[in-house]
Tab-separated table of C-alpha atoms in Angstrom:
chain	number	residue	atom	x	y	z
A	15	MET	CA	-20.234	-65.599	-37.488
A	16	ILE	CA	-16.759	-66.631	-38.961
A	17	SER	CA	-16.205	-65.968	-42.357
A	18	VAL	CA	-14.031	-68.080	-44.334
A	19	HIS	CA	-12.180	-67.612	-47.948
A	20	GLU	CA	-9.260	-69.921	-50.005
A	21	PHE	CA	-8.214	-70.141	-53.085
A	22	GLY	CA	-5.755	-72.760	-54.337
A	23	VAL	CA	-1.841	-72.757	-55.820
A	24	GLU	CA	-0.738	-75.556	-57.983
A	25	LYS	CA	2.744	-76.521	-58.791
A	26	VAL	CA	3.867	-74.212	-56.247
A	27	HIS	CA	7.430	-74.069	-57.071
A	28	SER	CA	8.085	-73.270	-60.252
A	29	THR	CA	5.610	-70.657	-60.476
A	30	ARG	CA	7.122	-66.803	-59.861
A	31	GLY	CA	5.425	-63.865	-59.812
A	32	GLU	CA	1.682	-62.212	-57.691
A	33	ILE	CA	-0.789	-64.434	-57.177
A	34	TRP	CA	-4.449	-63.396	-57.063
A	35	SER	CA	-7.484	-64.613	-55.653
A	36	PRO	CA	-10.872	-63.906	-56.834
A	37	VAL	CA	-12.833	-60.554	-56.212
A	38	PHE	CA	-14.529	-61.904	-52.272
A	39	SER	CA	-16.878	-59.790	-49.738
A	40	ILE	CA	-17.491	-60.331	-46.336
A	41	SER	CA	-20.474	-58.227	-47.080
A	42	SER	CA	-22.687	-56.257	-49.172
A	43	ASP	CA	-19.614	-53.095	-48.842
A	44	HIS	CA	-16.332	-55.096	-47.654
A	45	PHE	CA	-14.041	-56.360	-51.267
A	46	TRP	CA	-11.582	-58.137	-50.962
A	47	GLU	CA	-8.257	-59.578	-52.760
A	48	LEU	CA	-5.292	-62.128	-51.192
A	49	GLN	CA	-2.223	-62.416	-53.330
A	50	PHE	CA	0.501	-65.203	-52.975
A	51	THR	CA	4.077	-64.380	-54.490
A	52	MET	CA	6.877	-66.904	-53.842
A	53	GLN	CA	10.398	-65.346	-54.222
A	54	SER	CA	12.526	-66.794	-56.215
A	55	PRO	CA	15.157	-68.374	-54.452
A	56	GLU	CA	18.035	-66.772	-55.676
A	57	THR	CA	16.379	-63.245	-53.871
A	58	SER	CA	14.788	-64.871	-50.789
A	59	LYS	CA	13.530	-68.217	-49.156
A	60	PHE	CA	10.560	-66.878	-48.928
A	61	CYS	CA	6.843	-66.170	-49.708
A	62	SER	CA	4.816	-63.377	-48.719
A	63	LEU	CA	0.908	-63.320	-48.834
A	64	TYR	CA	-0.979	-59.640	-48.264
A	65	LEU	CA	-5.099	-59.694	-48.092
A	66	TYR	CA	-6.277	-56.832	-50.121
A	67	LYS	CA	-9.146	-54.080	-50.440
A	68	SER	CA	-10.261	-54.177	-53.391
A	69	ALA	CA	-10.190	-51.349	-55.753
A	70	LYS	CA	-12.999	-51.968	-57.842
A	71	TYR	CA	-15.414	-52.756	-56.057
A	72	TRP	CA	-14.966	-51.267	-52.202
A	73	LYS	CA	-17.656	-48.801	-51.610
A	74	HIS	CA	-16.097	-45.598	-49.430
A	75	ASN	CA	-19.205	-44.416	-47.077
A	76	SER	CA	-18.695	-48.103	-45.078
A	77	ASN	CA	-21.281	-48.610	-42.698
A	78	ARG	CA	-19.726	-51.581	-40.565
A	79	ASN	CA	-16.746	-52.431	-38.248
A	80	LEU	CA	-13.722	-53.896	-39.831
A	81	PRO	CA	-12.687	-57.327	-38.759
A	82	TYR	CA	-9.609	-58.740	-37.305
A	83	ALA	CA	-8.800	-61.166	-39.880
A	84	THR	CA	-6.170	-64.095	-40.142
A	85	ILE	CA	-4.481	-64.798	-43.340
A	86	PHE	CA	-3.019	-68.526	-44.107
A	87	ILE	CA	-1.880	-71.047	-46.003
A	88	LYS	CA	-1.892	-74.460	-45.645
A	89	ASN	CA	-1.993	-77.955	-46.438
A	90	PRO	CA	-4.986	-79.256	-49.108
A	91	VAL	CA	-4.778	-83.041	-48.264
A	92	SER	CA	-4.374	-82.751	-44.784
A	93	GLY	CA	-5.986	-79.285	-43.550
A	94	ALA	CA	-3.356	-78.172	-41.296
A	95	PHE	CA	-1.918	-74.990	-40.987
A	96	ILE	CA	1.509	-74.972	-42.725
A	97	SER	CA	2.153	-71.308	-41.058
A	98	LYS	CA	-1.371	-68.051	-40.308
A	99	ARG	CA	-1.047	-64.687	-38.676
A	100	ARG	CA	-3.450	-62.417	-37.698
A	101	LEU	CA	-4.237	-58.750	-39.033
A	102	SER	CA	-5.422	-56.665	-36.559
A	103	ALA	CA	-9.047	-55.167	-37.148
A	104	GLU	CA	-6.982	-51.352	-36.532
A	105	ALA	CA	-4.434	-52.370	-38.673
A	106	LEU	CA	-6.821	-53.223	-42.133
A	107	SER	CA	-8.137	-49.228	-41.158
A	108	LYS	CA	-5.541	-48.343	-41.184
A	109	CYS	CA	-4.731	-50.039	-45.747
A	110	GLN	CA	-6.430	-47.639	-48.390
A	111	VAL	CA	-8.598	-49.223	-51.299
A	112	GLY	CA	-6.395	-50.683	-54.037
A	113	THR	CA	-3.924	-51.419	-50.772
A	114	GLY	CA	-2.878	-54.783	-48.623
A	115	TRP	CA	-1.896	-55.620	-45.362
A	116	GLY	CA	0.085	-59.059	-44.553
A	117	TYR	CA	3.863	-60.452	-44.634
A	118	LYS	CA	6.855	-60.238	-47.303
A	119	GLU	CA	7.983	-63.080	-45.535
A	120	PHE	CA	4.595	-65.556	-44.623
A	121	CYS	CA	6.558	-68.440	-44.527
A	122	LEU	CA	9.306	-70.331	-45.124
A	123	THR	CA	9.475	-72.440	-48.965
A	124	SER	CA	10.676	-75.114	-48.011
A	125	LEU	CA	7.557	-75.671	-45.490
A	126	LEU	CA	4.879	-75.304	-48.607
A	127	PRO	CA	4.176	-78.945	-50.296
A	128	ASN	CA	3.421	-78.190	-54.718
A	129	TYR	CA	-0.335	-77.686	-53.235
A	130	ILE	CA	-1.169	-74.571	-51.234
A	131	MET	CA	-4.610	-73.260	-50.287
A	132	CYS	CA	-4.011	-70.072	-49.233
A	133	GLY	CA	-6.576	-68.270	-47.497
A	134	VAL	CA	-7.905	-65.459	-45.244
A	135	TYR	CA	-10.732	-66.233	-41.942
A	136	PHE	CA	-12.629	-63.110	-40.166
A	137	GLY	CA	-13.748	-62.137	-36.887
A	138	GLU	CA	-17.881	-61.551	-36.329
A	139	ILE	CA	-19.006	-57.717	-38.393
A	140	LYS	CA	-20.380	-55.978	-36.412
A	141	PHE	CA	-22.952	-52.417	-37.503
A	142	GLU	CA	-21.990	-49.426	-36.035
A	143	SER	CA	-25.374	-48.031	-34.565
A	144	SER	CA	-26.211	-50.290	-31.599
A	145	ASN	CA	-30.456	-49.074	-32.153
A	146	ILE	CA	-30.931	-51.315	-35.244
A	147	GLU	CA	-33.488	-53.327	-34.101
A	148	ILE	CA	-33.418	-55.777	-36.092
A	149	PRO	CA	-36.142	-58.262	-36.311
A	150	LYS	CA	-35.839	-62.681	-36.252
A	151	SER	CA	-33.323	-63.484	-38.942
A	152	LEU	CA	-33.756	-63.210	-43.195
A	153	VAL	CA	-31.942	-66.821	-43.068
A	154	SER	CA	-34.691	-68.731	-40.362
A	155	ILE	CA	-37.117	-66.634	-42.572
A	156	TRP	CA	-36.332	-68.581	-45.475
A	157	ILE	CA	-35.409	-71.694	-43.883
A	158	ASP	CA	-39.149	-71.436	-41.724
A	159	SER	CA	-40.298	-71.312	-45.767
A	160	PHE	CA	-39.518	-74.709	-46.411
A	161	LYS	CA	-42.424	-76.232	-44.079
A	162	ASN	CA	-44.946	-73.538	-46.209
A	163	LYS	CA	-46.417	-74.508	-49.047
A	164	ALA	CA	-48.969	-70.751	-49.304
A	165	THR	CA	-45.715	-69.043	-51.951
A	166	CYS	CA	-44.224	-71.899	-53.700
A	167	ASP	CA	-44.492	-73.503	-56.323
A	168	VAL	CA	-42.565	-76.923	-55.822
A	169	GLU	CA	-42.720	-79.684	-53.183
A	170	PHE	CA	-40.584	-81.571	-51.730
A	171	SER	CA	-41.190	-85.314	-51.312
A	172	VAL	CA	-38.116	-86.843	-49.276
A	173	ASN	CA	-38.464	-90.039	-48.116
A	174	GLY	CA	-41.967	-88.982	-47.063
A	175	GLU	CA	-40.911	-85.723	-45.678
A	176	LYS	CA	-42.346	-82.288	-47.243
A	177	TYR	CA	-40.525	-79.343	-48.468
A	178	PHE	CA	-41.578	-76.244	-50.472
A	179	ALA	CA	-39.147	-73.885	-52.660
A	180	SER	CA	-39.195	-71.767	-55.515
A	181	SER	CA	-38.036	-72.596	-58.357
A	182	GLN	CA	-36.832	-69.357	-59.346
A	183	ILE	CA	-34.094	-69.938	-56.581
A	184	LEU	CA	-33.896	-73.168	-57.373
A	185	SER	CA	-33.389	-72.020	-60.653
A	186	GLN	CA	-30.734	-69.377	-60.408
A	187	ARG	CA	-28.746	-71.931	-58.378
A	188	SER	CA	-28.171	-75.352	-59.995
A	189	GLU	CA	-27.861	-75.923	-64.148
A	190	TYR	CA	-29.885	-78.959	-62.531
A	191	PHE	CA	-32.635	-77.925	-61.178
A	192	ARG	CA	-32.984	-75.088	-64.371
A	193	SER	CA	-33.192	-77.880	-66.956
A	194	MET	CA	-35.173	-79.063	-64.811
A	195	PHE	CA	-37.724	-76.508	-65.082
A	196	THR	CA	-37.408	-74.838	-68.072
A	197	SER	CA	-35.567	-76.974	-70.226
A	198	SER	CA	-38.056	-79.809	-72.756
A	199	TRP	CA	-37.448	-82.256	-69.695
A	200	SER	CA	-40.044	-80.392	-67.718
A	201	GLU	CA	-42.229	-79.501	-71.064
A	202	SER	CA	-41.929	-83.034	-71.815
A	203	ARG	CA	-42.419	-85.633	-68.790
A	204	ILE	CA	-44.905	-82.394	-66.704
A	205	ILE	CA	-48.489	-85.229	-67.056
A	206	LYS	CA	-50.579	-86.317	-64.356
A	207	ALA	CA	-48.832	-87.634	-61.080
A	208	LYS	CA	-50.052	-91.723	-61.460
A	209	GLU	CA	-49.053	-91.709	-65.531
A	210	LEU	CA	-45.663	-90.199	-64.959
A	211	LYS	CA	-43.814	-91.805	-61.561
A	212	GLN	CA	-44.919	-95.279	-63.591
A	213	GLU	CA	-43.523	-93.417	-66.605
A	214	PHE	CA	-39.409	-92.601	-63.785
A	215	TYR	CA	-40.498	-95.478	-62.150
A	216	SER	CA	-41.012	-98.832	-64.695
A	217	ASN	CA	-38.938	-97.593	-67.674
A	218	GLU	CA	-36.418	-94.540	-67.382
A	219	PRO	CA	-34.674	-94.309	-63.831
A	220	SER	CA	-33.725	-90.448	-63.011
A	221	PRO	CA	-32.351	-88.537	-60.182
A	222	CYS	CA	-35.632	-87.846	-59.232
A	223	SER	CA	-38.120	-91.065	-58.316
A	224	GLY	CA	-40.828	-88.487	-59.972
A	225	MET	CA	-41.827	-85.404	-61.248
A	226	SER	CA	-45.283	-83.979	-61.688
A	227	LYS	CA	-47.419	-80.769	-61.391
A	228	ASN	CA	-48.665	-79.906	-57.979
A	229	ASN	CA	-52.061	-79.423	-57.470
A	230	SER	CA	-51.163	-77.813	-53.571
A	231	CYS	CA	-48.624	-75.253	-53.871
A	232	ASN	CA	-49.949	-74.499	-58.372
A	233	GLY	CA	-46.515	-76.005	-59.438
A	234	PHE	CA	-43.622	-79.094	-59.503
A	235	PHE	CA	-44.654	-81.787	-57.671
A	236	ILE	CA	-40.806	-83.860	-56.717
A	237	GLU	CA	-40.565	-87.126	-54.746
A	238	VAL	CA	-36.540	-88.265	-53.319
A	239	THR	CA	-35.973	-91.253	-52.286
A	240	ASP	CA	-31.990	-91.471	-52.493
A	241	PHE	CA	-31.097	-88.684	-50.229
A	242	HIS	CA	-31.496	-89.207	-46.317
A	243	HIS	CA	-34.515	-85.759	-45.526
A	244	GLU	CA	-31.301	-84.149	-43.275
A	245	THR	CA	-28.572	-83.639	-46.055
A	246	PHE	CA	-31.537	-82.725	-49.546
A	247	LEU	CA	-32.272	-79.812	-45.879
A	248	GLN	CA	-29.240	-78.844	-45.705
A	249	MET	CA	-28.694	-78.640	-49.797
A	250	LEU	CA	-32.006	-76.576	-49.840
A	251	GLY	CA	-30.533	-74.166	-47.449
A	252	PHE	CA	-27.898	-73.978	-48.925
A	253	LEU	CA	-29.633	-72.772	-52.057
A	254	TYR	CA	-31.197	-69.698	-50.106
A	255	THR	CA	-28.284	-68.520	-47.894
A	256	ASN	CA	-25.502	-69.319	-49.208
A	257	GLY	CA	-24.195	-71.690	-45.877
A	258	VAL	CA	-24.046	-74.674	-45.186
A	259	VAL	CA	-23.113	-76.849	-41.953
A	260	PHE	CA	-20.819	-79.950	-41.803
A	261	ALA	CA	-22.106	-82.911	-39.104
A	262	LYS	CA	-18.522	-84.336	-37.471
A	263	ASN	CA	-20.414	-87.338	-36.661
A	264	PRO	CA	-19.654	-89.595	-40.205
A	265	ASP	CA	-23.210	-91.792	-39.147
A	266	SER	CA	-24.601	-88.181	-39.078
A	267	PRO	CA	-26.108	-87.912	-42.346
A	268	ASN	CA	-25.274	-83.967	-42.448
A	269	ASN	CA	-21.586	-85.631	-42.871
A	270	PRO	CA	-19.712	-83.623	-45.914
A	271	LEU	CA	-19.098	-86.882	-47.688
A	272	MET	CA	-23.413	-87.500	-48.138
A	273	ILE	CA	-23.627	-83.560	-48.811
A	274	PHE	CA	-20.603	-83.855	-51.371
A	275	ALA	CA	-22.253	-86.350	-53.191
A	276	LEU	CA	-25.621	-84.531	-53.139
A	277	ALA	CA	-24.656	-81.770	-54.461
A	278	ASP	CA	-21.896	-83.379	-57.462
A	279	LYS	CA	-25.484	-85.236	-57.648
A	280	TYR	CA	-28.213	-82.005	-58.544
A	281	LEU	CA	-24.827	-79.926	-60.238
A	282	ILE	CA	-23.985	-76.950	-57.206
A	283	LYS	CA	-20.649	-76.333	-57.776
A	284	GLU	CA	-20.261	-73.797	-54.700
A	285	LEU	CA	-21.863	-76.963	-52.129
A	286	ARG	CA	-20.131	-79.871	-53.419
A	287	ASP	CA	-16.610	-78.043	-52.735
A	288	LEU	CA	-17.173	-76.893	-49.554
A	289	ALA	CA	-17.778	-80.523	-48.939
A	290	LYS	CA	-14.551	-81.511	-50.966
A	291	GLN	CA	-12.394	-79.056	-48.384
A	292	GLU	CA	-13.987	-80.152	-45.350
A	293	ILE	CA	-13.615	-84.089	-46.149
A	294	LEU	CA	-10.042	-83.173	-47.310
A	295	GLN	CA	-9.631	-80.645	-43.381
A	296	ASN	CA	-10.979	-83.868	-41.985
A	297	LEU	CA	-8.594	-86.151	-43.297
A	298	ASP	CA	-7.143	-88.236	-40.245
A	299	PHE	CA	-5.772	-92.331	-40.212
A	300	SER	CA	-8.669	-93.646	-38.464
A	301	ASN	CA	-11.305	-92.012	-41.674
A	302	ALA	CA	-8.522	-92.449	-45.077
A	303	SER	CA	-10.206	-95.939	-45.849
A	304	GLY	CA	-13.506	-95.540	-44.257
A	305	VAL	CA	-13.608	-92.595	-47.383
A	306	LEU	CA	-11.538	-93.945	-50.108
A	307	PHE	CA	-12.906	-97.070	-50.431
A	308	GLN	CA	-16.461	-94.893	-50.040
A	309	ILE	CA	-16.208	-93.032	-53.606
A	310	GLY	CA	-14.651	-95.725	-54.682
A	311	SER	CA	-13.685	-94.648	-59.117
A	312	LYS	CA	-17.080	-92.687	-58.719
A	313	TRP	CA	-14.850	-88.238	-57.956
A	314	PRO	CA	-11.513	-88.663	-59.554
A	315	ASP	CA	-10.741	-85.098	-58.393
A	316	LEU	CA	-11.601	-86.054	-54.631
A	317	LYS	CA	-10.378	-89.740	-54.709
A	318	GLU	CA	-6.758	-88.741	-56.000
A	319	PRO	CA	-5.970	-86.194	-52.779
A	320	VAL	CA	-7.286	-89.017	-50.391
A	321	MET	CA	-4.997	-91.248	-52.564
A	322	ASP	CA	-2.194	-89.649	-51.767
A	323	PHE	CA	-2.597	-89.338	-48.335
A	324	PHE	CA	-3.306	-92.309	-48.029
A	325	ILE	CA	-0.468	-93.946	-49.166
A	326	GLU	CA	1.531	-91.431	-47.153
A	327	ASN	CA	0.700	-92.566	-43.784
A	328	PHE	CA	-0.486	-96.390	-44.998
A	329	SER	CA	2.501	-98.026	-42.000
A	330	LYS	CA	-0.302	-95.843	-39.920
A	331	ILE	CA	-3.451	-96.728	-41.608
A	332	ARG	CA	-3.316	-100.103	-41.772
A	333	GLU	CA	-2.996	-100.661	-38.325
A	334	THR	CA	-6.817	-98.790	-37.741
A	335	LYS	CA	-9.874	-100.672	-37.220
A	336	GLU	CA	-11.751	-98.859	-40.055
A	337	PHE	CA	-8.795	-100.898	-42.441
A	338	LYS	CA	-8.721	-104.251	-40.652
A	339	GLU	CA	-12.761	-104.159	-41.547
A	340	ILE	CA	-12.100	-103.427	-44.790
A	341	THR	CA	-9.463	-106.279	-45.751
A	342	THR	CA	-11.317	-108.912	-43.153
A	343	GLU	CA	-15.407	-108.392	-44.673
A	344	PRO	CA	-14.547	-106.779	-48.176
A	345	GLU	CA	-18.004	-107.768	-49.215
A	346	LYS	CA	-19.817	-104.464	-47.458
A	347	PHE	CA	-17.408	-102.082	-49.390
A	348	PRO	CA	-18.820	-102.222	-53.028
A	349	ASP	CA	-14.960	-102.093	-55.448
A	350	SER	CA	-12.146	-102.649	-52.518
A	351	SER	CA	-11.272	-105.716	-54.433
A	352	ALA	CA	-10.587	-102.623	-57.165
A	353	MET	CA	-9.366	-100.223	-54.572
A	354	LEU	CA	-6.793	-102.566	-52.807
A	355	ALA	CA	-5.076	-103.839	-56.001
A	356	GLU	CA	-4.845	-99.874	-57.122
A	357	LEU	CA	-3.276	-98.792	-53.913
A	358	LEU	CA	-0.957	-101.943	-54.199
A	359	LEU	CA	0.435	-100.883	-57.290
A	360	LYS	CA	0.892	-98.087	-56.063
A	361	LEU	CA	2.627	-99.088	-52.731
A	362	VAL	CA	5.340	-101.535	-54.273
A	363	PRO	CA	7.128	-100.730	-57.289
A	364	LYS	CA	7.452	-102.378	-60.472
A	365	VAL	CA	9.748	-104.779	-60.870
A	366	LYS	CA	12.344	-104.504	-63.418
């Protein structure tokens, strides 16, 4: 499995000096940092990028072989790599704690847009010992637990599908669930199931269609009607394992836009950021219209880079089947009139 870590750098051409990523790990005993430096135009035409072993957290008694790594800079809007260089496992093994390995002349600064994404992806990490018998993976055990109500205290009914989870794990990973299970919301709203459902449906819309004490697993019962059960299962899997699988098919319930919407609703920032990154990386002429007109004005932080891509490539996007459908059948796309008006203002210069 390849591990990827990225961080953004804004206003690149006005930055000077070293810019460090947050410390990140690829295992319990491997901790790293990335260092980006925009050189002064007077001294160099290049920027530098290095991968450092974190002096704060690295453990000397690691029992794993270091993997190879590829450091890169890419355009976060198009997802295209501007430059990438591979660092061998041998080179990283020679790197001392607190020092880095990389390239002083990583790429020409003239190639960089004003907002870039620096990152690294690692190859597979393996145990040195080959006689360790690994049982069924912990990830699989967690996923299986979503169908086992024996040890749960939360039951979800997602459009007819039943999933079970731990309120403790959900509360630690999501501010939304933490508020649901620990605040006055749960204390004041948990009443008899029939009364509660009537209150939710008739008077007060909520991100969940209903919540009540759940006799089947001695905890909470939550009914969800506004997302596909497969999308919801991806979210639960992320809360337990920190992993997510995005579908390439835009019609799949696990496409990144659906997962982004779900993560936004349940206040799961890490998943939201991953889905946003996936959306921008896979943005192209054929899907830009659909993405832009689906998000509308819901999420300004996502709309802005998609709009920039759309305007930059409008001459090609306007010829796509997707865009022509939007202009000929605008009733299928909510807020299409407002979005087209906004595009027109950006595309046509103001007349003085």
